[in-house]
PDB file of N, CA and C in Angstrom:
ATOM      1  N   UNK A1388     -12.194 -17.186 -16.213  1.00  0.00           N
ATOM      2  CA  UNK A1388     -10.921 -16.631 -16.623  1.00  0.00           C
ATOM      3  C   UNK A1388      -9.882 -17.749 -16.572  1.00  0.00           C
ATOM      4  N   UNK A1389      -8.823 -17.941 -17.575  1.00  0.00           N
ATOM      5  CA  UNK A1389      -8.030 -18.896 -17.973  1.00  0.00           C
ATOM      6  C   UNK A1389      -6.968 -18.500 -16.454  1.00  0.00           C
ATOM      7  N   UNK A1390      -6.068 -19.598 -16.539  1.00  0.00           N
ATOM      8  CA  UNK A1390      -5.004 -19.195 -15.681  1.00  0.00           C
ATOM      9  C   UNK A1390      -3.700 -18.618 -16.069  1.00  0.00           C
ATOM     10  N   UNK A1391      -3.651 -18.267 -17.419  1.00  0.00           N
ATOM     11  CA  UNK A1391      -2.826 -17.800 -17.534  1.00  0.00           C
ATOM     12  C   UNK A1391      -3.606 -16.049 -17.463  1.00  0.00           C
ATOM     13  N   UNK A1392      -4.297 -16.172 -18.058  1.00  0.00           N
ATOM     14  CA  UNK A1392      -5.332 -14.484 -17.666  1.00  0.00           C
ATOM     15  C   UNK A1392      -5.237 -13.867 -16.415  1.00  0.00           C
ATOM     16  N   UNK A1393      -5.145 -15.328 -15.811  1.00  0.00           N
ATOM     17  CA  UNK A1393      -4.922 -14.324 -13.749  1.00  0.00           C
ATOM     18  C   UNK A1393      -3.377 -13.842 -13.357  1.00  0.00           C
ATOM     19  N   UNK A1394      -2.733 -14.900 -14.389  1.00  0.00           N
ATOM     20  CA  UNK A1394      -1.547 -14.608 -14.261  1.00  0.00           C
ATOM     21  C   UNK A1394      -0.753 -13.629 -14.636  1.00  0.00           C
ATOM     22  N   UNK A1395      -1.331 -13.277 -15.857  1.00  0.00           N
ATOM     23  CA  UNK A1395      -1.436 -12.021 -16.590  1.00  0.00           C
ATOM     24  C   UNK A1395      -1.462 -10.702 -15.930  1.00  0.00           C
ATOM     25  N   UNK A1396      -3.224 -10.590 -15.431  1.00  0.00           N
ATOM     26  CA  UNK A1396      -3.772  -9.718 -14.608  1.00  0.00           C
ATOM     27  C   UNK A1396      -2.816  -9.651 -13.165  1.00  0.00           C
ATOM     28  N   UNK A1397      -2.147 -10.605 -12.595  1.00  0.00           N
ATOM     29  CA  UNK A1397      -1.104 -10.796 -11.195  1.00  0.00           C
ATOM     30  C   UNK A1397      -0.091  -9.528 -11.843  1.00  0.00           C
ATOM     31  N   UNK A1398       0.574 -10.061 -12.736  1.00  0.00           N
ATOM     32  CA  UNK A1398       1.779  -9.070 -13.499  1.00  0.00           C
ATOM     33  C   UNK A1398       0.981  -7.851 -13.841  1.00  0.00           C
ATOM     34  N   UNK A1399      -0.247  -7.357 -13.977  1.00  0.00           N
ATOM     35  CA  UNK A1399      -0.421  -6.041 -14.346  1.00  0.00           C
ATOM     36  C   UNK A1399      -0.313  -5.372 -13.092  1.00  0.00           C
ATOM     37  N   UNK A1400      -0.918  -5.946 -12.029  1.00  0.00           N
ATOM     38  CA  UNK A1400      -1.664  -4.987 -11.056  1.00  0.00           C
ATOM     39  C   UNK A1400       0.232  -4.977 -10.157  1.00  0.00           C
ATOM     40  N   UNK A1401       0.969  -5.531 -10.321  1.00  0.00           N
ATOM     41  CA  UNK A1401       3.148  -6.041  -9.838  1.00  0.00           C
ATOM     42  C   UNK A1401       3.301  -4.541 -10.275  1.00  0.00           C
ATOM     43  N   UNK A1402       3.370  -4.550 -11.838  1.00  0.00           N
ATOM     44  CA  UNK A1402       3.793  -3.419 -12.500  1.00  0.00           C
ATOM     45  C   UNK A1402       3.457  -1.619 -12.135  1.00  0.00           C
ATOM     46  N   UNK A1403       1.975  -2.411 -12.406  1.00  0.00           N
ATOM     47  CA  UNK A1403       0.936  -0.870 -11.370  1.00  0.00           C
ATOM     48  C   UNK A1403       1.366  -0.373 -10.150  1.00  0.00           C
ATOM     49  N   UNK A1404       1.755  -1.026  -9.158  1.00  0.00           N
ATOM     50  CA  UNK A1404       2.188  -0.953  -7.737  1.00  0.00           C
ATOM     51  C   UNK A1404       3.321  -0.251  -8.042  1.00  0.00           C
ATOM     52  N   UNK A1405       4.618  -0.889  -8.698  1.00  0.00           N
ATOM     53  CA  UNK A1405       5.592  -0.504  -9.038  1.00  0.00           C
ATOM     54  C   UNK A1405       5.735   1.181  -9.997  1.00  0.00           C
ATOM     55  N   UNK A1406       5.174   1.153 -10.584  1.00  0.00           N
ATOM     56  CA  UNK A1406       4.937   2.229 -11.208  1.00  0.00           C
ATOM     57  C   UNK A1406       4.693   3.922 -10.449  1.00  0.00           C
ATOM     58  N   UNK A1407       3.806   3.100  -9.584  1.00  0.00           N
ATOM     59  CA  UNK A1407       3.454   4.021  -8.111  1.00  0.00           C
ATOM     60  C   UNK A1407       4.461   4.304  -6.969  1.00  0.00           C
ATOM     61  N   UNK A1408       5.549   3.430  -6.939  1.00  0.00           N
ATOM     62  CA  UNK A1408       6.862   3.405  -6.061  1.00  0.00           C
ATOM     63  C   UNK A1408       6.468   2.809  -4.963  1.00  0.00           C
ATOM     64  N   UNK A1409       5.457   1.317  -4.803  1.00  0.00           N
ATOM     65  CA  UNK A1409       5.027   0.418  -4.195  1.00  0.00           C
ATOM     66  C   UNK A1409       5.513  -0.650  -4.238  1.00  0.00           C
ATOM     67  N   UNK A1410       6.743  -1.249  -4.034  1.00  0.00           N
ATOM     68  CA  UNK A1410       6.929  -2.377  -3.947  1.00  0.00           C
ATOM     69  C   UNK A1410       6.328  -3.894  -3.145  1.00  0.00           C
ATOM     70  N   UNK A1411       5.508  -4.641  -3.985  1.00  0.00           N
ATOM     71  CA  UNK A1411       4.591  -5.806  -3.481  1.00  0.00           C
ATOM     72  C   UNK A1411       5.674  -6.768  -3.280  1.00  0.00           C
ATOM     73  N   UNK A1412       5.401  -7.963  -2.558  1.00  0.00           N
ATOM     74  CA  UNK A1412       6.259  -9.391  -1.946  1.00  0.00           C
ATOM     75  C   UNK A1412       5.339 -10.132  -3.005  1.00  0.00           C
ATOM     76  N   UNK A1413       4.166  -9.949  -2.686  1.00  0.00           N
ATOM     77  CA  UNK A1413       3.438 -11.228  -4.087  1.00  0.00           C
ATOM     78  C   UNK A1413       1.955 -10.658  -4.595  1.00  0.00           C
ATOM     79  N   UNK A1414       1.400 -10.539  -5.313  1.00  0.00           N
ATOM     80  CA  UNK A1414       0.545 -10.584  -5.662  1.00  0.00           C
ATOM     81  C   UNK A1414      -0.579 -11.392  -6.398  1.00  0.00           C
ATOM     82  N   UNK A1415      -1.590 -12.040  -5.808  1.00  0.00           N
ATOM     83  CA  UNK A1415      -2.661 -13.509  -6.422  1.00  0.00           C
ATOM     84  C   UNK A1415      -4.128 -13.075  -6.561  1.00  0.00           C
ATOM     85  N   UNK A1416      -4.161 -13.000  -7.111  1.00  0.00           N
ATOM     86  CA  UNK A1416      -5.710 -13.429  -8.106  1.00  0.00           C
ATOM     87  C   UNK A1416      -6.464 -14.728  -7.658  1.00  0.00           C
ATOM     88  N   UNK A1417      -7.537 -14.517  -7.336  1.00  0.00           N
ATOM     89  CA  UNK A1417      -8.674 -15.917  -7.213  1.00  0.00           C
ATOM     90  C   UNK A1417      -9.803 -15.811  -8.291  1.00  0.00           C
ATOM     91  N   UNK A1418     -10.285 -16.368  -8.765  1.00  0.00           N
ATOM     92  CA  UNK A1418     -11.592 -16.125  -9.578  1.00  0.00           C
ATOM     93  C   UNK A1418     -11.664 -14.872 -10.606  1.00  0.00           C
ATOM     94  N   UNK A1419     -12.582 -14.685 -11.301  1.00  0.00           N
ATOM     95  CA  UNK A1419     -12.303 -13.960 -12.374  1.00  0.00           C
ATOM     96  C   UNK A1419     -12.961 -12.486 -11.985  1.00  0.00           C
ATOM     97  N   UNK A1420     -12.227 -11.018 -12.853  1.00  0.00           N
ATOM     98  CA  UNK A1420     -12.504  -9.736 -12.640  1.00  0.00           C
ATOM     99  C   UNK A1420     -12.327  -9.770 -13.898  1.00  0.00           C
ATOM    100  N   UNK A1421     -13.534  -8.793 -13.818  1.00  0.00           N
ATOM    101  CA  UNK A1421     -14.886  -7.994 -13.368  1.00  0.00           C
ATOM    102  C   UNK A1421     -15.648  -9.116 -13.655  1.00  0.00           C
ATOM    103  N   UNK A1422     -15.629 -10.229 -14.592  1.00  0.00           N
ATOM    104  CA  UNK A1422     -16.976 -10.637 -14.439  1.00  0.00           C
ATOM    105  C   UNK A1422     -17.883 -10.971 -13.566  1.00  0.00           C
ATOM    106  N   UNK A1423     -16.841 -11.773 -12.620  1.00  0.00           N
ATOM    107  CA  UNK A1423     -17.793 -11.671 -10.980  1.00  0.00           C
ATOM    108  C   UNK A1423     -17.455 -11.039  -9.601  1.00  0.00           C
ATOM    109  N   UNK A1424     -18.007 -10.756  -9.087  1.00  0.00           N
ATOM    110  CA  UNK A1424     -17.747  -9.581  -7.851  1.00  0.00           C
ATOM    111  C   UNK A1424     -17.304 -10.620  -6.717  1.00  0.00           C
ATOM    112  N   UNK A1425     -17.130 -11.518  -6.847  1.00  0.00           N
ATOM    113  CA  UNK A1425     -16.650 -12.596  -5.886  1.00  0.00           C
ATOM    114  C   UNK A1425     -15.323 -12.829  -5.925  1.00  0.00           C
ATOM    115  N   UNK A1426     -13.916 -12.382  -6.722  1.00  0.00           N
ATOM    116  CA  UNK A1426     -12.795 -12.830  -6.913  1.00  0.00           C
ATOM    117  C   UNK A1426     -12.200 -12.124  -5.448  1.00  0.00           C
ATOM    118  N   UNK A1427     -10.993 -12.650  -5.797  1.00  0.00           N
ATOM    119  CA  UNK A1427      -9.957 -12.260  -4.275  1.00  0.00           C
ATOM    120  C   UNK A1427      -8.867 -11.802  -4.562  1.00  0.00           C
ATOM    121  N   UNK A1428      -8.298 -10.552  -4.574  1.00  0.00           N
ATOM    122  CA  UNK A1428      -6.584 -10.417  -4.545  1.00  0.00           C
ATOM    123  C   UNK A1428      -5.929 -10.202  -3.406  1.00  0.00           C
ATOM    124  N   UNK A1429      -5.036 -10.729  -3.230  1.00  0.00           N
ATOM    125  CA  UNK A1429      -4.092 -10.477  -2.028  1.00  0.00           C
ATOM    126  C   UNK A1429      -2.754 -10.225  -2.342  1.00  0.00           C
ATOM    127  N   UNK A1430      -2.760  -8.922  -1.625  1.00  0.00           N
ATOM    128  CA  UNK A1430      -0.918  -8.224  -2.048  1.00  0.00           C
ATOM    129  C   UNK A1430      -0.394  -8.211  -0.925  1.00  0.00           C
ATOM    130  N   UNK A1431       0.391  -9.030  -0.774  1.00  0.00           N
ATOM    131  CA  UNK A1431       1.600  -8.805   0.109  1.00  0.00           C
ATOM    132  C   UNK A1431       2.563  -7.749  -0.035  1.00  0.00           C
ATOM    133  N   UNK A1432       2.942  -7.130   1.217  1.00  0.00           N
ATOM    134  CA  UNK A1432       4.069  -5.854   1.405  1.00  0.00           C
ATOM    135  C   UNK A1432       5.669  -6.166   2.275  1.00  0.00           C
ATOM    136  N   UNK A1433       6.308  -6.038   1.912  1.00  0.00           N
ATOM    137  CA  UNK A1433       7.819  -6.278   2.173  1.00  0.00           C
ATOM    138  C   UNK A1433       7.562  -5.012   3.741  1.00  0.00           C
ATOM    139  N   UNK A1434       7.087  -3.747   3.396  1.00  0.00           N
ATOM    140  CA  UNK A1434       6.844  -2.691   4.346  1.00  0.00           C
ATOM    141  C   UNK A1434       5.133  -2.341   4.393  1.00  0.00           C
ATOM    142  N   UNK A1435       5.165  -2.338   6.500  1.00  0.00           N
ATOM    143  CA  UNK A1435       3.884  -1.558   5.970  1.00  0.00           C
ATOM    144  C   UNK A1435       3.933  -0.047   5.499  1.00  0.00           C
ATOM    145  N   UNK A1436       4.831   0.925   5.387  1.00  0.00           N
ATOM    146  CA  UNK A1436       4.244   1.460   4.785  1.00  0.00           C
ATOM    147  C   UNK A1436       4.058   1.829   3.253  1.00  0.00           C
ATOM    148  N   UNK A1437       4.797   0.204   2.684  1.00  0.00           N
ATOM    149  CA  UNK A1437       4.053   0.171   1.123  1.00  0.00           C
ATOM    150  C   UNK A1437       2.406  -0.046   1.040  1.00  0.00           C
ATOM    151  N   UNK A1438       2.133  -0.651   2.411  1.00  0.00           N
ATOM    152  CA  UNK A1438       0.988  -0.943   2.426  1.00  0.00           C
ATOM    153  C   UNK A1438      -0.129   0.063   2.704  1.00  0.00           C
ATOM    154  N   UNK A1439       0.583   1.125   3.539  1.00  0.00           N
ATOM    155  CA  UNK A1439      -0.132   2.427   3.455  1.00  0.00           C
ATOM    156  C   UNK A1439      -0.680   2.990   2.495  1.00  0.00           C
ATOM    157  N   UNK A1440       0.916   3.364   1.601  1.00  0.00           N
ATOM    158  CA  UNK A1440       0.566   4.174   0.750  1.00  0.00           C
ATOM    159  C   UNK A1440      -0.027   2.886  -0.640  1.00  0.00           C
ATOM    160  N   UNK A1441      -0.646   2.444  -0.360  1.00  0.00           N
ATOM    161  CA  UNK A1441      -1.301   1.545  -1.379  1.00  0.00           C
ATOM    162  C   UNK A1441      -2.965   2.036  -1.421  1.00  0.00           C
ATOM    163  N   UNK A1442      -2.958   2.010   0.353  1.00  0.00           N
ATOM    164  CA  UNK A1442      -4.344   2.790   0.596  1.00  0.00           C
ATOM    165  C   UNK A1442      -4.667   4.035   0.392  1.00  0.00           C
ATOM    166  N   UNK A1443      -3.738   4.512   0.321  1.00  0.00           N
ATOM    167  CA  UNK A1443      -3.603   6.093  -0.097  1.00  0.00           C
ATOM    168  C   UNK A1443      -3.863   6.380  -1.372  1.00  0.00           C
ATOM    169  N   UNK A1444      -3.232   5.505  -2.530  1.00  0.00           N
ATOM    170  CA  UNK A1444      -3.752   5.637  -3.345  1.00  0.00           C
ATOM    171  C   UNK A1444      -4.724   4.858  -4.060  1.00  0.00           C
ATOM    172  N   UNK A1445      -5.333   4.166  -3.521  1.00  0.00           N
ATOM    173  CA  UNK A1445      -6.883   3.890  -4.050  1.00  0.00           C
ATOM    174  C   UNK A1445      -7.631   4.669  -3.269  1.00  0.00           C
ATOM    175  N   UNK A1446      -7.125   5.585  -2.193  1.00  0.00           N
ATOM    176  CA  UNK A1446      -8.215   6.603  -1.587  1.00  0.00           C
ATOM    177  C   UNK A1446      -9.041   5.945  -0.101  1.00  0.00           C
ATOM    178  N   UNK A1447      -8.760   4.903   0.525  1.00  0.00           N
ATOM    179  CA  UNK A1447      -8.761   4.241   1.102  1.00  0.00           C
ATOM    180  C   UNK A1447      -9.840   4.791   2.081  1.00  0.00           C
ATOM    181  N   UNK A1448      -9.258   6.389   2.615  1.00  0.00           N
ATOM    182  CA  UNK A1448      -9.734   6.775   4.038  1.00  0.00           C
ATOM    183  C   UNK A1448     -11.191   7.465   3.736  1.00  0.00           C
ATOM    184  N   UNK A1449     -11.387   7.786   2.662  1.00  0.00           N
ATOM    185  CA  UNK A1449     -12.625   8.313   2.148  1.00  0.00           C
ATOM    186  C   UNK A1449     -13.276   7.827   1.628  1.00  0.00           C
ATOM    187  N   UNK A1450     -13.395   6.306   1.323  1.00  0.00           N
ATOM    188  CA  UNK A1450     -14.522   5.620   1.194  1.00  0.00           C
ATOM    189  C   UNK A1450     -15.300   5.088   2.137  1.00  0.00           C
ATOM    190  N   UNK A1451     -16.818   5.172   1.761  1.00  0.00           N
ATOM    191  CA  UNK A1451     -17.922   4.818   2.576  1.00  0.00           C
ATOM    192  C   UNK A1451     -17.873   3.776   3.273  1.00  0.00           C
ATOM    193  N   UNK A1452     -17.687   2.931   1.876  1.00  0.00           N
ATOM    194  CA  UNK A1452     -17.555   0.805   2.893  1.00  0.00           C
ATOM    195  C   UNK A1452     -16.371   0.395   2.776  1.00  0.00           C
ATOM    196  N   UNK A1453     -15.849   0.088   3.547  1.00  0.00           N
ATOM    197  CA  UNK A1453     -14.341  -0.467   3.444  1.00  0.00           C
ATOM    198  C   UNK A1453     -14.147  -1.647   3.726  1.00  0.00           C
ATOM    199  N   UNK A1454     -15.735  -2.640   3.919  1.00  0.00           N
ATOM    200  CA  UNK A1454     -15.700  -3.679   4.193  1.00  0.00           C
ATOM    201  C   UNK A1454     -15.161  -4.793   2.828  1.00  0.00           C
ATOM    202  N   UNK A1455     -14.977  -4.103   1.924  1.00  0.00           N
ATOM    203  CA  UNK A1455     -14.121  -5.229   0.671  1.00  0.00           C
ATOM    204  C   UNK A1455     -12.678  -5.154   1.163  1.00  0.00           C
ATOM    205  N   UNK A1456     -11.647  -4.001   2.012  1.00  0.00           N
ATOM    206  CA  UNK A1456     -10.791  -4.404   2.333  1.00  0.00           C
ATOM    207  C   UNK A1456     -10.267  -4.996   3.357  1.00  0.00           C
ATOM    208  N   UNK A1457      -9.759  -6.337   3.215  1.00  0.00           N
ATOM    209  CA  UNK A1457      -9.166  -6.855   4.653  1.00  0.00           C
ATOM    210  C   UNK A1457      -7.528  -6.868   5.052  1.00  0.00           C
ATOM    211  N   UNK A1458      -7.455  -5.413   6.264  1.00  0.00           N
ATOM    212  CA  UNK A1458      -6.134  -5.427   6.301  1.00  0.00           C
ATOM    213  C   UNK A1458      -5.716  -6.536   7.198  1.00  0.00           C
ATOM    214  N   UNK A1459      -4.604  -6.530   6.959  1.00  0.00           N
ATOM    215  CA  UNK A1459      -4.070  -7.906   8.144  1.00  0.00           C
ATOM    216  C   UNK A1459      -2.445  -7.305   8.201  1.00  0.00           C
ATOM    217  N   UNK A1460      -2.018  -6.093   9.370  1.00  0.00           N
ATOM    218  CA  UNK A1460      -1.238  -5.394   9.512  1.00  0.00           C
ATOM    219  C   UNK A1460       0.011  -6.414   9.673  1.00  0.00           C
ATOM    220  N   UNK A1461       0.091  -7.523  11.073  1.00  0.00           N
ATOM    221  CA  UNK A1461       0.726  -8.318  11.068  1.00  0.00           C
ATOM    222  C   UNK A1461       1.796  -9.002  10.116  1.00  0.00           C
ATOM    223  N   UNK A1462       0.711  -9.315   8.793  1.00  0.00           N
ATOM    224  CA  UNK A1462       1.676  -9.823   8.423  1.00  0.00           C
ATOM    225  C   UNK A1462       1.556  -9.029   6.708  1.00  0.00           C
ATOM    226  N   UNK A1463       1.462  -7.785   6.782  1.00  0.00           N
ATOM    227  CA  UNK A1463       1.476  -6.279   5.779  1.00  0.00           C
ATOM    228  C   UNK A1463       0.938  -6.865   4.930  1.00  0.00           C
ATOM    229  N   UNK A1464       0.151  -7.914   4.788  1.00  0.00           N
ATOM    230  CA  UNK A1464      -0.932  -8.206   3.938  1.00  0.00           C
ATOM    231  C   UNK A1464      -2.717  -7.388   3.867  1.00  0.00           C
ATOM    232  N   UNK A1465      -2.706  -7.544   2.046  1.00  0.00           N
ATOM    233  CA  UNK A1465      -4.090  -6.892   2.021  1.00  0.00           C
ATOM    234  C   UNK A1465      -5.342  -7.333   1.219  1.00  0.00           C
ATOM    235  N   UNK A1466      -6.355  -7.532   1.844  1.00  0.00           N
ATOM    236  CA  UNK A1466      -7.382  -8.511   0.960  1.00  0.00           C
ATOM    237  C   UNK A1466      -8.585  -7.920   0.221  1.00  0.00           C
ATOM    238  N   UNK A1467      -8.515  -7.976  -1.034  1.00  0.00           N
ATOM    239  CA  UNK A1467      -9.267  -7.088  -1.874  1.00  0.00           C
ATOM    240  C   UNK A1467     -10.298  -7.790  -2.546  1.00  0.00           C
ATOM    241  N   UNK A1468     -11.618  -7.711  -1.926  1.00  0.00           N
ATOM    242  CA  UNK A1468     -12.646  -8.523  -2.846  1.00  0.00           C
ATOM    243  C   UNK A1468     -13.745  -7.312  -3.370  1.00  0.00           C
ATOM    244  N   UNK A1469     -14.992  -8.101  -3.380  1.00  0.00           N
ATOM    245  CA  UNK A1469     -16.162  -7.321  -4.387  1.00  0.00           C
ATOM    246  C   UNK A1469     -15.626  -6.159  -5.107  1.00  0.00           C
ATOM    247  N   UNK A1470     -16.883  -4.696  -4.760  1.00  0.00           N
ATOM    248  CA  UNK A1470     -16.657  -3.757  -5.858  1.00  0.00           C
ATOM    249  C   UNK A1470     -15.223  -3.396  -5.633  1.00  0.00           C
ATOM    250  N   UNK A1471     -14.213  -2.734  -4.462  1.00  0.00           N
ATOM    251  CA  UNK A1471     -13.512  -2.913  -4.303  1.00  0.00           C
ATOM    252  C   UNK A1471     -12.485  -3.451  -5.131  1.00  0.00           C
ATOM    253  N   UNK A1472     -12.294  -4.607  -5.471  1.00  0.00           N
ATOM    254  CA  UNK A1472     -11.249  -5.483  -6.294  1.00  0.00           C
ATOM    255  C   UNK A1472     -12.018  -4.807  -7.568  1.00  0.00           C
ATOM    256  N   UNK A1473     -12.798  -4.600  -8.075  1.00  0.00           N
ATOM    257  CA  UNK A1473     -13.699  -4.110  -9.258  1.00  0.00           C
ATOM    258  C   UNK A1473     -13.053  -2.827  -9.841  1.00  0.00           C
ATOM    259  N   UNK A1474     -12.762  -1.701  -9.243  1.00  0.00           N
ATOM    260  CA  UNK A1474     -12.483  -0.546  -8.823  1.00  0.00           C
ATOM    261  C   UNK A1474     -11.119  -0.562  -9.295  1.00  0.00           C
ATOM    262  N   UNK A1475     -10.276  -1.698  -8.487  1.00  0.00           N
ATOM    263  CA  UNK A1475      -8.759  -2.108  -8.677  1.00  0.00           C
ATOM    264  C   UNK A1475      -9.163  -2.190  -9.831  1.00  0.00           C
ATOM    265  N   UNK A1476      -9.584  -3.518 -10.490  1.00  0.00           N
ATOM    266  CA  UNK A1476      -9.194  -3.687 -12.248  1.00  0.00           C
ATOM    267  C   UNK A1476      -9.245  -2.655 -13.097  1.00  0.00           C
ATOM    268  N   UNK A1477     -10.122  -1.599 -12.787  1.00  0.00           N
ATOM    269  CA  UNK A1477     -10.543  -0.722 -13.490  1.00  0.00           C
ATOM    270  C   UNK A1477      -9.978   0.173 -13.594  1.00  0.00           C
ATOM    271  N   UNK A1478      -9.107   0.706 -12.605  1.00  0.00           N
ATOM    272  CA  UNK A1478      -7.959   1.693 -12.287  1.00  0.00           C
ATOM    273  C   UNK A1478      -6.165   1.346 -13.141  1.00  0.00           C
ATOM    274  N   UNK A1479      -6.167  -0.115 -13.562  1.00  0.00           N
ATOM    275  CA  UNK A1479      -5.403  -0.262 -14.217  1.00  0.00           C
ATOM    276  C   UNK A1479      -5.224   0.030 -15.654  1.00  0.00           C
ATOM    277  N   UNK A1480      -6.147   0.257 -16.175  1.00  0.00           N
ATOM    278  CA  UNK A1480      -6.367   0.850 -17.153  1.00  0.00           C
ATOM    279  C   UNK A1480      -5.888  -0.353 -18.550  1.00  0.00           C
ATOM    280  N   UNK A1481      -6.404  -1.531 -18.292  1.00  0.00           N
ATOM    281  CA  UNK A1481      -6.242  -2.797 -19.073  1.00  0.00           C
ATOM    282  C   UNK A1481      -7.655  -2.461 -19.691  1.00  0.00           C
TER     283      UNK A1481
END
């Protein structure tokens, strides 16, 4: 994936949040989605409980493995890899 494509995809998933009444601090892209299950996003939260309700709505508490998300409460950051980040792209409806 080009870098302007991640950059792209950064501004979709800004908008998405926003749309939801989630305000993000930053949002980054590593490696390319969907083609490989290895990429990384990390959204930063101004509040945790933007960061809550972030989990809330990808459904957070009722999934089986939750090992694709890494919260890091401290500093209201959230780390989104494999199917997980997969799930994300797909929910944006790009």
């Amino acid at each position: 994936m080009r870098l302007d494509s991640l950059i792209k995809l950064q501004t979709v998933i800004k908008e998405w949040l926003i749309q939801h009444d989630i305000v993000p601090f930053s949002v980054y892209i590593t490696l390319s989605v969907p083609e490989y299950s290895q990429g990384l996003c990390s959204i930063g939260f101004y509040r945790k409980e933007d960061l809550f309700n972030f989990l809330n709505l990808v459904e957070y508490s009722v999934q089986c493995n939750k090992s694709d998300y890494i919260i890091v409460e401290d500093s209201m950051t959230l780390l989104i890899t494999g199917l997980a980040l997969i799930n994300l792209y797909n929910s944006l409806g790009t």
